[in-house]
mmCIF file of C-alpha atoms in Angstrom:
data_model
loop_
_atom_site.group_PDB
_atom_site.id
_atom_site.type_symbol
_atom_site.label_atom_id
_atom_site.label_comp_id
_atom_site.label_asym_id
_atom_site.label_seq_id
_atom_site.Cartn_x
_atom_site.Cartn_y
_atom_site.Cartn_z
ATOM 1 C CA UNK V 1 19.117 25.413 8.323
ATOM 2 C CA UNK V 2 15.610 26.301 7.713
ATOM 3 C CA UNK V 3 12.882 23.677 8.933
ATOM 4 C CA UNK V 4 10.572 23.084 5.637
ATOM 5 C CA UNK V 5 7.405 24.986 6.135
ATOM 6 C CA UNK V 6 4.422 22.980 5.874
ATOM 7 C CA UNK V 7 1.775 25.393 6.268
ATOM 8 C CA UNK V 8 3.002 27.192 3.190
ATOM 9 C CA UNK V 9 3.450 24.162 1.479
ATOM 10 C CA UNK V 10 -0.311 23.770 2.227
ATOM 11 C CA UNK V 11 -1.205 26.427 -0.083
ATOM 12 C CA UNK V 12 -0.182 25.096 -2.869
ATOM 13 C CA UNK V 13 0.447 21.184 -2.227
ATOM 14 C CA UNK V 14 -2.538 20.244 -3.848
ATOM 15 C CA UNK V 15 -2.417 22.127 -7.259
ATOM 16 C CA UNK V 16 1.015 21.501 -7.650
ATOM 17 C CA UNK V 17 0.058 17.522 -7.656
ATOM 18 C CA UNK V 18 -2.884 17.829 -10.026
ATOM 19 C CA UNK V 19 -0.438 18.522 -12.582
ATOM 20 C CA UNK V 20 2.116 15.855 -11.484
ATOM 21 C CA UNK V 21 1.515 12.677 -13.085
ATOM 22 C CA UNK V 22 3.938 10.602 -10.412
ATOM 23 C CA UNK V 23 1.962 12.006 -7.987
ATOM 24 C CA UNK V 24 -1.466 11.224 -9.475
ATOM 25 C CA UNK V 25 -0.092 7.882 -10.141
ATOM 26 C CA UNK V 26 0.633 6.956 -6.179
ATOM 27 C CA UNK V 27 -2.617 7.872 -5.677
ATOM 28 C CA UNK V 28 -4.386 5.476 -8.277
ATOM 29 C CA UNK V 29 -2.024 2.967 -6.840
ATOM 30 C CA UNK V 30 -3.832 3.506 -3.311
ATOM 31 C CA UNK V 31 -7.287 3.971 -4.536
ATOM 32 C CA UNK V 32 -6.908 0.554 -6.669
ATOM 33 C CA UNK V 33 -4.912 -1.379 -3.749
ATOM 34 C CA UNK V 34 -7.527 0.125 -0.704
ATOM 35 C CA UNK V 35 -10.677 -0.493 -2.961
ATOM 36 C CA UNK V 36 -9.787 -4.421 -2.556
ATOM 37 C CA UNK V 37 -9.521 -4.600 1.038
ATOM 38 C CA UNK V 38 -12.435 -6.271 2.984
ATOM 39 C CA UNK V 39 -12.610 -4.604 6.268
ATOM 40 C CA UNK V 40 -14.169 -5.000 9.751
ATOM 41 C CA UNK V 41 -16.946 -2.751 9.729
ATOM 42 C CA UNK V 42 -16.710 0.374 12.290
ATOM 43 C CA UNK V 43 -13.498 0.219 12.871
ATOM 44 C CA UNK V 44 -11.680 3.663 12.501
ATOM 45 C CA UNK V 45 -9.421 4.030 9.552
ATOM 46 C CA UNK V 46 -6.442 6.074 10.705
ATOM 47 C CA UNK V 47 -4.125 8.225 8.143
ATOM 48 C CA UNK V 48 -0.915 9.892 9.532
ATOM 49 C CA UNK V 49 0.922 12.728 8.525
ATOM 50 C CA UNK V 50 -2.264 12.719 6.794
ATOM 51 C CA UNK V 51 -1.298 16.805 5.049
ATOM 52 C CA UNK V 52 -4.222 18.302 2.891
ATOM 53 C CA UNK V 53 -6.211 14.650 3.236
ATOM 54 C CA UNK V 54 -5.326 13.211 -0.413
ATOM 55 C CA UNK V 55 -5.605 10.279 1.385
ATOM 56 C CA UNK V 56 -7.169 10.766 4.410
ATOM 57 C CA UNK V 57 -10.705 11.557 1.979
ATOM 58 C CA UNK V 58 -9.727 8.930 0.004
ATOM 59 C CA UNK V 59 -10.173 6.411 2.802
ATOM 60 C CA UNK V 60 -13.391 8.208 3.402
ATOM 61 C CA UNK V 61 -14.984 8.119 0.040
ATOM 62 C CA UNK V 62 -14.074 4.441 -0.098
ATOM 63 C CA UNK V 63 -15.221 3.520 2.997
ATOM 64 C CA UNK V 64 -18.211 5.599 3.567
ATOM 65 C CA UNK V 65 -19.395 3.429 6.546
ATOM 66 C CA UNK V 66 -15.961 3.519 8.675
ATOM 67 C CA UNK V 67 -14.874 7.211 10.643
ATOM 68 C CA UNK V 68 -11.681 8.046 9.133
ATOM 69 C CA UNK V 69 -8.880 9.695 11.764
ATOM 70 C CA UNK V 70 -7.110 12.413 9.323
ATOM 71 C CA UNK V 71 -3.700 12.457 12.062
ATOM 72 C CA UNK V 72 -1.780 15.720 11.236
ATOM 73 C CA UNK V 73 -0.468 18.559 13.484
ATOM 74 C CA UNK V 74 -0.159 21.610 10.955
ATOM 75 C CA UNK V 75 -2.770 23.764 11.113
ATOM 76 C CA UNK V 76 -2.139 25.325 7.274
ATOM 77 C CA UNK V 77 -2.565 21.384 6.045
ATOM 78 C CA UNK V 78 -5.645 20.717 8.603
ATOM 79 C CA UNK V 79 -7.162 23.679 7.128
ATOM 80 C CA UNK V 80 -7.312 22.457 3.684
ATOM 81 C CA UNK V 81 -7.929 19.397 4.510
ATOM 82 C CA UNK V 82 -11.257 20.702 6.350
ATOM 83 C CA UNK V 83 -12.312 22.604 3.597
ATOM 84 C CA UNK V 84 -11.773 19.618 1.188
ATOM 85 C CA UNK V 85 -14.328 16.789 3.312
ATOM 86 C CA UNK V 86 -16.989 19.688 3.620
ATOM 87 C CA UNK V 87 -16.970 20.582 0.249
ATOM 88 C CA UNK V 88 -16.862 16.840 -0.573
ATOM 89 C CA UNK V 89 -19.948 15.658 1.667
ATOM 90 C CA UNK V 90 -17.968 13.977 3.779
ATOM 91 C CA UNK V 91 -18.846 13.656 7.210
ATOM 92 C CA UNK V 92 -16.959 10.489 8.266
ATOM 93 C CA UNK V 93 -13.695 12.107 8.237
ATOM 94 C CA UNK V 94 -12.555 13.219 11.346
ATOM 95 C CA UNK V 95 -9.320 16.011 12.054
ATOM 96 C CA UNK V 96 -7.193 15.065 14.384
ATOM 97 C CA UNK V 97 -4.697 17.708 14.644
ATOM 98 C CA UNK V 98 -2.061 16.191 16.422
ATOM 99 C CA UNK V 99 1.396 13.981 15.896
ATOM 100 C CA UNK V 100 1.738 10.456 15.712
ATOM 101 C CA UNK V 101 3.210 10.386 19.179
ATOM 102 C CA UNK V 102 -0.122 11.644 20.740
ATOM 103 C CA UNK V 103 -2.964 11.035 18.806
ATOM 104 C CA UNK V 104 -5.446 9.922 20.590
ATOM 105 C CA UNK V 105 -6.163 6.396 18.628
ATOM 106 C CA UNK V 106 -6.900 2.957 21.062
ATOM 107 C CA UNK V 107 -4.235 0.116 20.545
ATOM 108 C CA UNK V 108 -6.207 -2.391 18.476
ATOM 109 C CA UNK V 109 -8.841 -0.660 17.494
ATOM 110 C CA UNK V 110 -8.207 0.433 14.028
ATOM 111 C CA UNK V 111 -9.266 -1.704 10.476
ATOM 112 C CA UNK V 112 -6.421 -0.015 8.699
ATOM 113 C CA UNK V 113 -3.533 2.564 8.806
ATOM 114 C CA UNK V 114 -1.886 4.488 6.111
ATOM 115 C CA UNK V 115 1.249 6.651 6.043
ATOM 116 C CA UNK V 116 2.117 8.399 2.477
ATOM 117 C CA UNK V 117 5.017 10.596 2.149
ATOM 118 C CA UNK V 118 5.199 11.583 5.708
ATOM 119 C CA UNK V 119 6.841 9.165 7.747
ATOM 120 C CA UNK V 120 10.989 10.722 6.834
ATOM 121 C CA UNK V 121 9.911 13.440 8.987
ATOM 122 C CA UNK V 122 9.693 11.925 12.192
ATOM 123 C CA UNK V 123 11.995 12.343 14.385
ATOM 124 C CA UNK V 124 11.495 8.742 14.944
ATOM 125 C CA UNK V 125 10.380 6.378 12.242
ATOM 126 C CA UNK V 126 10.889 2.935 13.784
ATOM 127 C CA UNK V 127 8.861 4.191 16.655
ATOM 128 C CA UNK V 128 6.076 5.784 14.739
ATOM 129 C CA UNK V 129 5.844 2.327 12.787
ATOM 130 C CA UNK V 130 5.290 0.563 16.181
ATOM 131 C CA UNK V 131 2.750 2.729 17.309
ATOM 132 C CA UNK V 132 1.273 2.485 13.779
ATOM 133 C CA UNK V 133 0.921 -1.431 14.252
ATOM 134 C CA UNK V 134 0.230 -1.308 17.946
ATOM 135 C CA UNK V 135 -3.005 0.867 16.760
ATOM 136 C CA UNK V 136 -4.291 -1.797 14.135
ATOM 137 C CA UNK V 137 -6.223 -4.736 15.092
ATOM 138 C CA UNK V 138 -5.246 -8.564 14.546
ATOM 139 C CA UNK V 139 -5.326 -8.954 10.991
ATOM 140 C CA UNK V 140 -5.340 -4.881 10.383
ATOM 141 C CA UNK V 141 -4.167 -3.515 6.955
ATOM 142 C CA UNK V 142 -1.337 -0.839 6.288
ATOM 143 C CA UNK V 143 -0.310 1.153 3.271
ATOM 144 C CA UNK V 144 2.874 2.585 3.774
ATOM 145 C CA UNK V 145 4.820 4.861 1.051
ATOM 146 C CA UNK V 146 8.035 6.740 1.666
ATOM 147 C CA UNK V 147 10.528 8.674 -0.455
ATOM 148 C CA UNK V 148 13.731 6.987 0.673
ATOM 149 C CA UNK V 149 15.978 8.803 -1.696
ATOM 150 C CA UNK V 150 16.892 12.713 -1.809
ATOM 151 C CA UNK V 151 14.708 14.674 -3.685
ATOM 152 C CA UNK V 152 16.143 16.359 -6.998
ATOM 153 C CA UNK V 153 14.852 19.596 -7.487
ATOM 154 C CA UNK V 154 15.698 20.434 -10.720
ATOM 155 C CA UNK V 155 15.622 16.829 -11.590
ATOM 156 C CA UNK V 156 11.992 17.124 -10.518
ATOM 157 C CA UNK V 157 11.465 20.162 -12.261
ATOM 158 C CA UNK V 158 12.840 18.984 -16.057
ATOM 159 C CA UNK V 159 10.134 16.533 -16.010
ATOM 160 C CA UNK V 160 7.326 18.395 -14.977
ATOM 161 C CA UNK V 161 8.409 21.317 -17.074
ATOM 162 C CA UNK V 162 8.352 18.526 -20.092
ATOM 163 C CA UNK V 163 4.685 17.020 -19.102
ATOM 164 C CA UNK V 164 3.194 20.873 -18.501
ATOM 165 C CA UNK V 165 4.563 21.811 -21.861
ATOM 166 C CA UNK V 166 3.326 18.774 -23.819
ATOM 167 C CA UNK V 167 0.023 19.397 -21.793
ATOM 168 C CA UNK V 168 -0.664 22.893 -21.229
ATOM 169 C CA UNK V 169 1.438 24.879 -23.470
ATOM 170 C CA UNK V 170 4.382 26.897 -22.478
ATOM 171 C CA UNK V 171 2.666 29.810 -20.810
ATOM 172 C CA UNK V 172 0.321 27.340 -19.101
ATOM 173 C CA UNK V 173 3.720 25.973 -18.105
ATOM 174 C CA UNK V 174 5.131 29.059 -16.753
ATOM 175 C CA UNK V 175 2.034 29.884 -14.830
ATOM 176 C CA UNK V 176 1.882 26.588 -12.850
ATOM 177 C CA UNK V 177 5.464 27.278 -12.557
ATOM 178 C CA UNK V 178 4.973 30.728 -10.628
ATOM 179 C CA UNK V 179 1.986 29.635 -8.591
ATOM 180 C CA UNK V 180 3.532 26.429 -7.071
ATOM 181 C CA UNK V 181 7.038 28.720 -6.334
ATOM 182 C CA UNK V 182 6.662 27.699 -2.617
ATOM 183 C CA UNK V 183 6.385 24.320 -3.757
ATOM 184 C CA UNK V 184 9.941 24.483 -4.527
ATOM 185 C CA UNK V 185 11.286 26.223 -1.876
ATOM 186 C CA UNK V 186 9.676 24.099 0.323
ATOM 187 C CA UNK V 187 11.447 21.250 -1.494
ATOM 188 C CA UNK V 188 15.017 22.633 -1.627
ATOM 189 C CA UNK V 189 14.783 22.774 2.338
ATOM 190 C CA UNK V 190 13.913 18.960 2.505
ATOM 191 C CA UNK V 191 16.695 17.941 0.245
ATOM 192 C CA UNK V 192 19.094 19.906 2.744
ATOM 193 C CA UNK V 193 16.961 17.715 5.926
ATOM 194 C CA UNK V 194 17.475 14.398 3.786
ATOM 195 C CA UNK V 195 21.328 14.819 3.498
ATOM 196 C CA UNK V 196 22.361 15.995 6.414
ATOM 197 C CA UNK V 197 20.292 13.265 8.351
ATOM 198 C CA UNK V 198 17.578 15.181 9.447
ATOM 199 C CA UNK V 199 15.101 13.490 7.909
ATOM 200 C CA UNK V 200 15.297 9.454 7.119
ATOM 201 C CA UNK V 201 16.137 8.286 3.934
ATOM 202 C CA UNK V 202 16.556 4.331 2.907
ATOM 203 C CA UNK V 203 16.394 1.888 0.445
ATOM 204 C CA UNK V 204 13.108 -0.390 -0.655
ATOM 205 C CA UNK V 205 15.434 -2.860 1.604
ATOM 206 C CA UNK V 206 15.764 -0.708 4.647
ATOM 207 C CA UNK V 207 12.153 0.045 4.352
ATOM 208 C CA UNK V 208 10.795 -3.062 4.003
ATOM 209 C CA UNK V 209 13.330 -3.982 7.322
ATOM 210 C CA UNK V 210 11.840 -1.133 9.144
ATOM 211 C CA UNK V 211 8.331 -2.326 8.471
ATOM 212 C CA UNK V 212 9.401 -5.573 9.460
ATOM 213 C CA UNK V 213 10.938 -4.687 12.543
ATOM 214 C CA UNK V 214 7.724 -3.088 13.988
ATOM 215 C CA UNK V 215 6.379 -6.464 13.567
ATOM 216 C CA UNK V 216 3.935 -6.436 10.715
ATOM 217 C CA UNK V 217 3.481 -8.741 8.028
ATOM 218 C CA UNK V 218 4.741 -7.760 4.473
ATOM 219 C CA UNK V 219 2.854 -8.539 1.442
ATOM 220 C CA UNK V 220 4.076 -6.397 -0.798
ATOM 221 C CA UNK V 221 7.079 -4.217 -1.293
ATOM 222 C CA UNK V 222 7.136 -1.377 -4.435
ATOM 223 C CA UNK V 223 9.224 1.220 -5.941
ATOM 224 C CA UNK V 224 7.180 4.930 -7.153
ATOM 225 C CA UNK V 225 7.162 8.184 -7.580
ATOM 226 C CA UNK V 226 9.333 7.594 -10.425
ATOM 227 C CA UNK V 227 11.857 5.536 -8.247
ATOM 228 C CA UNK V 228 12.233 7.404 -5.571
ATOM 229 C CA UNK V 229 9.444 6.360 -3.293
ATOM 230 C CA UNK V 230 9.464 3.034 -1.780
ATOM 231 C CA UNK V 231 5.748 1.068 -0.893
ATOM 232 C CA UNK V 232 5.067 -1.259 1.608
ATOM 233 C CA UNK V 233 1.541 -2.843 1.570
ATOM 234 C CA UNK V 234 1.420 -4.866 5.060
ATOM 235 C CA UNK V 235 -0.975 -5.968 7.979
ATOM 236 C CA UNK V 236 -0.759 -6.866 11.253
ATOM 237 C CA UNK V 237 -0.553 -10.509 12.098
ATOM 238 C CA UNK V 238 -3.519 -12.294 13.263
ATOM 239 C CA UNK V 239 -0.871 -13.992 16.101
ATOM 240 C CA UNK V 240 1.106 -13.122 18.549
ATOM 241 C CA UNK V 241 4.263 -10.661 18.525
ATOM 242 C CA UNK V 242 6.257 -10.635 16.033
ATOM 243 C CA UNK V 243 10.455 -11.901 16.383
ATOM 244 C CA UNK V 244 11.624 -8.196 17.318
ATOM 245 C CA UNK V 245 13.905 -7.198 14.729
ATOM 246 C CA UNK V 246 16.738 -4.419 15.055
ATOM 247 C CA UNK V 247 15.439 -1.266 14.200
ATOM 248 C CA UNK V 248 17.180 0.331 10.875
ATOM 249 C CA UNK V 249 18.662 3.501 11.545
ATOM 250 C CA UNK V 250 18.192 6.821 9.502
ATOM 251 C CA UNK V 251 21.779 5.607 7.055
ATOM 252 C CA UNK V 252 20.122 2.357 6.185
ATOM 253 C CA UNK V 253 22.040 0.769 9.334
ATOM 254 C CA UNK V 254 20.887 -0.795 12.267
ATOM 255 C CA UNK V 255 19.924 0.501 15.753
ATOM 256 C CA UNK V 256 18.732 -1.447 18.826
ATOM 257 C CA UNK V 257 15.429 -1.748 19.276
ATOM 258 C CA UNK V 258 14.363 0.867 21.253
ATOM 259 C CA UNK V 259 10.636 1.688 22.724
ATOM 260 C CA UNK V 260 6.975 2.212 20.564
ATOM 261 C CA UNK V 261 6.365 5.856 21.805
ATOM 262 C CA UNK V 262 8.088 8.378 19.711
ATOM 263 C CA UNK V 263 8.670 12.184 20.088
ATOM 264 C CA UNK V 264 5.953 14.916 18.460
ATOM 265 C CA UNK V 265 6.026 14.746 14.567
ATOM 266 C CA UNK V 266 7.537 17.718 12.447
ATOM 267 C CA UNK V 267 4.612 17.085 10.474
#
């Protein structure tokens, strides 16, 4: 099997979303949920699998006054990404282009962490969570979003084919359609990954579980991206560890718990 591409998927990642409305709707949900948060000042803000920075420059334009740590180790996405924060103006955002395993972030130094639409691809999810909560500080915020169910491809591509008509015409349609090709190529290989195993799926349940079991504190749990997305807004207890959970495995089952480091993301 092919591994999915990300550097290609770079290309076109971000035009493809502009016209998706699920997509454009996860990212509201962040900007309103982040834009509440009261956080230490300084204190890095750290986004992994952070792609073409949708979110990684979101953190930055909403925190202007905290250095942003945009974790991702393709170069096609870093590039974008790059191009996006200097064109932006913004200078707090800085590319890390490494994994989650390695990046070089200082247990309990970080005000916040986010992970969006990344986190299946790890060859270890239950580990990257760990090191995800071993990074924040007592009392440390996460947002955490995850497709947990296979994508549909042409599922996917009925509705978007509907909301480009009704928006853009038919040709419009068909143009968006051609330019984001990749975009679907890229997507057929991930379906493959997600059922053979290869990369995690789950249930809101498993998620939250996961979450849990790298000891933070859930808040909130969600359903998106038209149901097949699951959100998980959490923090990091201001105490001591938390009860050490089993680890859910990549069926929705259960795994011992095993230790924080993890190997080198896929993405």
């Amino acid at each position: 099997m092919q591994a999915t591409d990300w550097s290609s998927y770079a290309a076109v990642y971000d035009m493809i979303q502009a016209y998706n409305p699920a997509y454009q709707d996860l990212v509201a949900r962040f900007e309103a949920e982040v834009r509440g948060w009261s956080l230490p000042s300084g204190r890095p803000i750290v986004d992994v699998g952070a792609g073409t920075g949708v979110f990684s420059l979101g953190w930055a334009r909403a925190f202007p006054d905290h250095p942003v740590v945009h974790v991702e180790p393709d170069p096609g996405m870093n590039a974008v990404a790059a191009r996006k924060a200097r064109a932006a103006g913004l200078g707090n955002v800085r590319i890390a282009a490494r994994g989650v395993d390695d990046a070089d972030v200082a247990p309990g130094s970080a005000a916040a962490v986010s992970c969006v639409h990344a986190l299946y691809t790890f060859p270890d999810p239950p580990a990257a969570l760990a090191r995800l909560h071993a990074w924040l500080a007592p009392g440390g915020r996460a947002f955490l979003c995850d497709p947990g169910r296979p994508v549909d491809v042409w599922e996917w591509s009925r509705f978007l084919a509907g909301h480009l008509v009704r928006t853009v015409g038919p040709v419009g349609a068909a143009r968006v359609f051609w330019r984001g090709r990749e975009t679907w190529r890229q997507n057929r290989r991930i379906r493959r990954a997600q059922l053979d195993g290869t990369y995690w799926t789950h249930s809101p349940e498993a998620f939250r579980a996961a979450v849990e079991a790298a000891d933070f504190e859930v808040e909130r749990v969600e359903t998106c991206f038209r149901g097949y997305s699951d959100l998980v807004v959490a923090r990091r207890p201001l105490g001591g560890a938390g009860a050490g959970r089993q680890r859910p495995d990549r069926r929705g089952g259960t795994i011992a718990a095993g230790p924080t480091g993890c190997m080198r993301a896929t993405r």
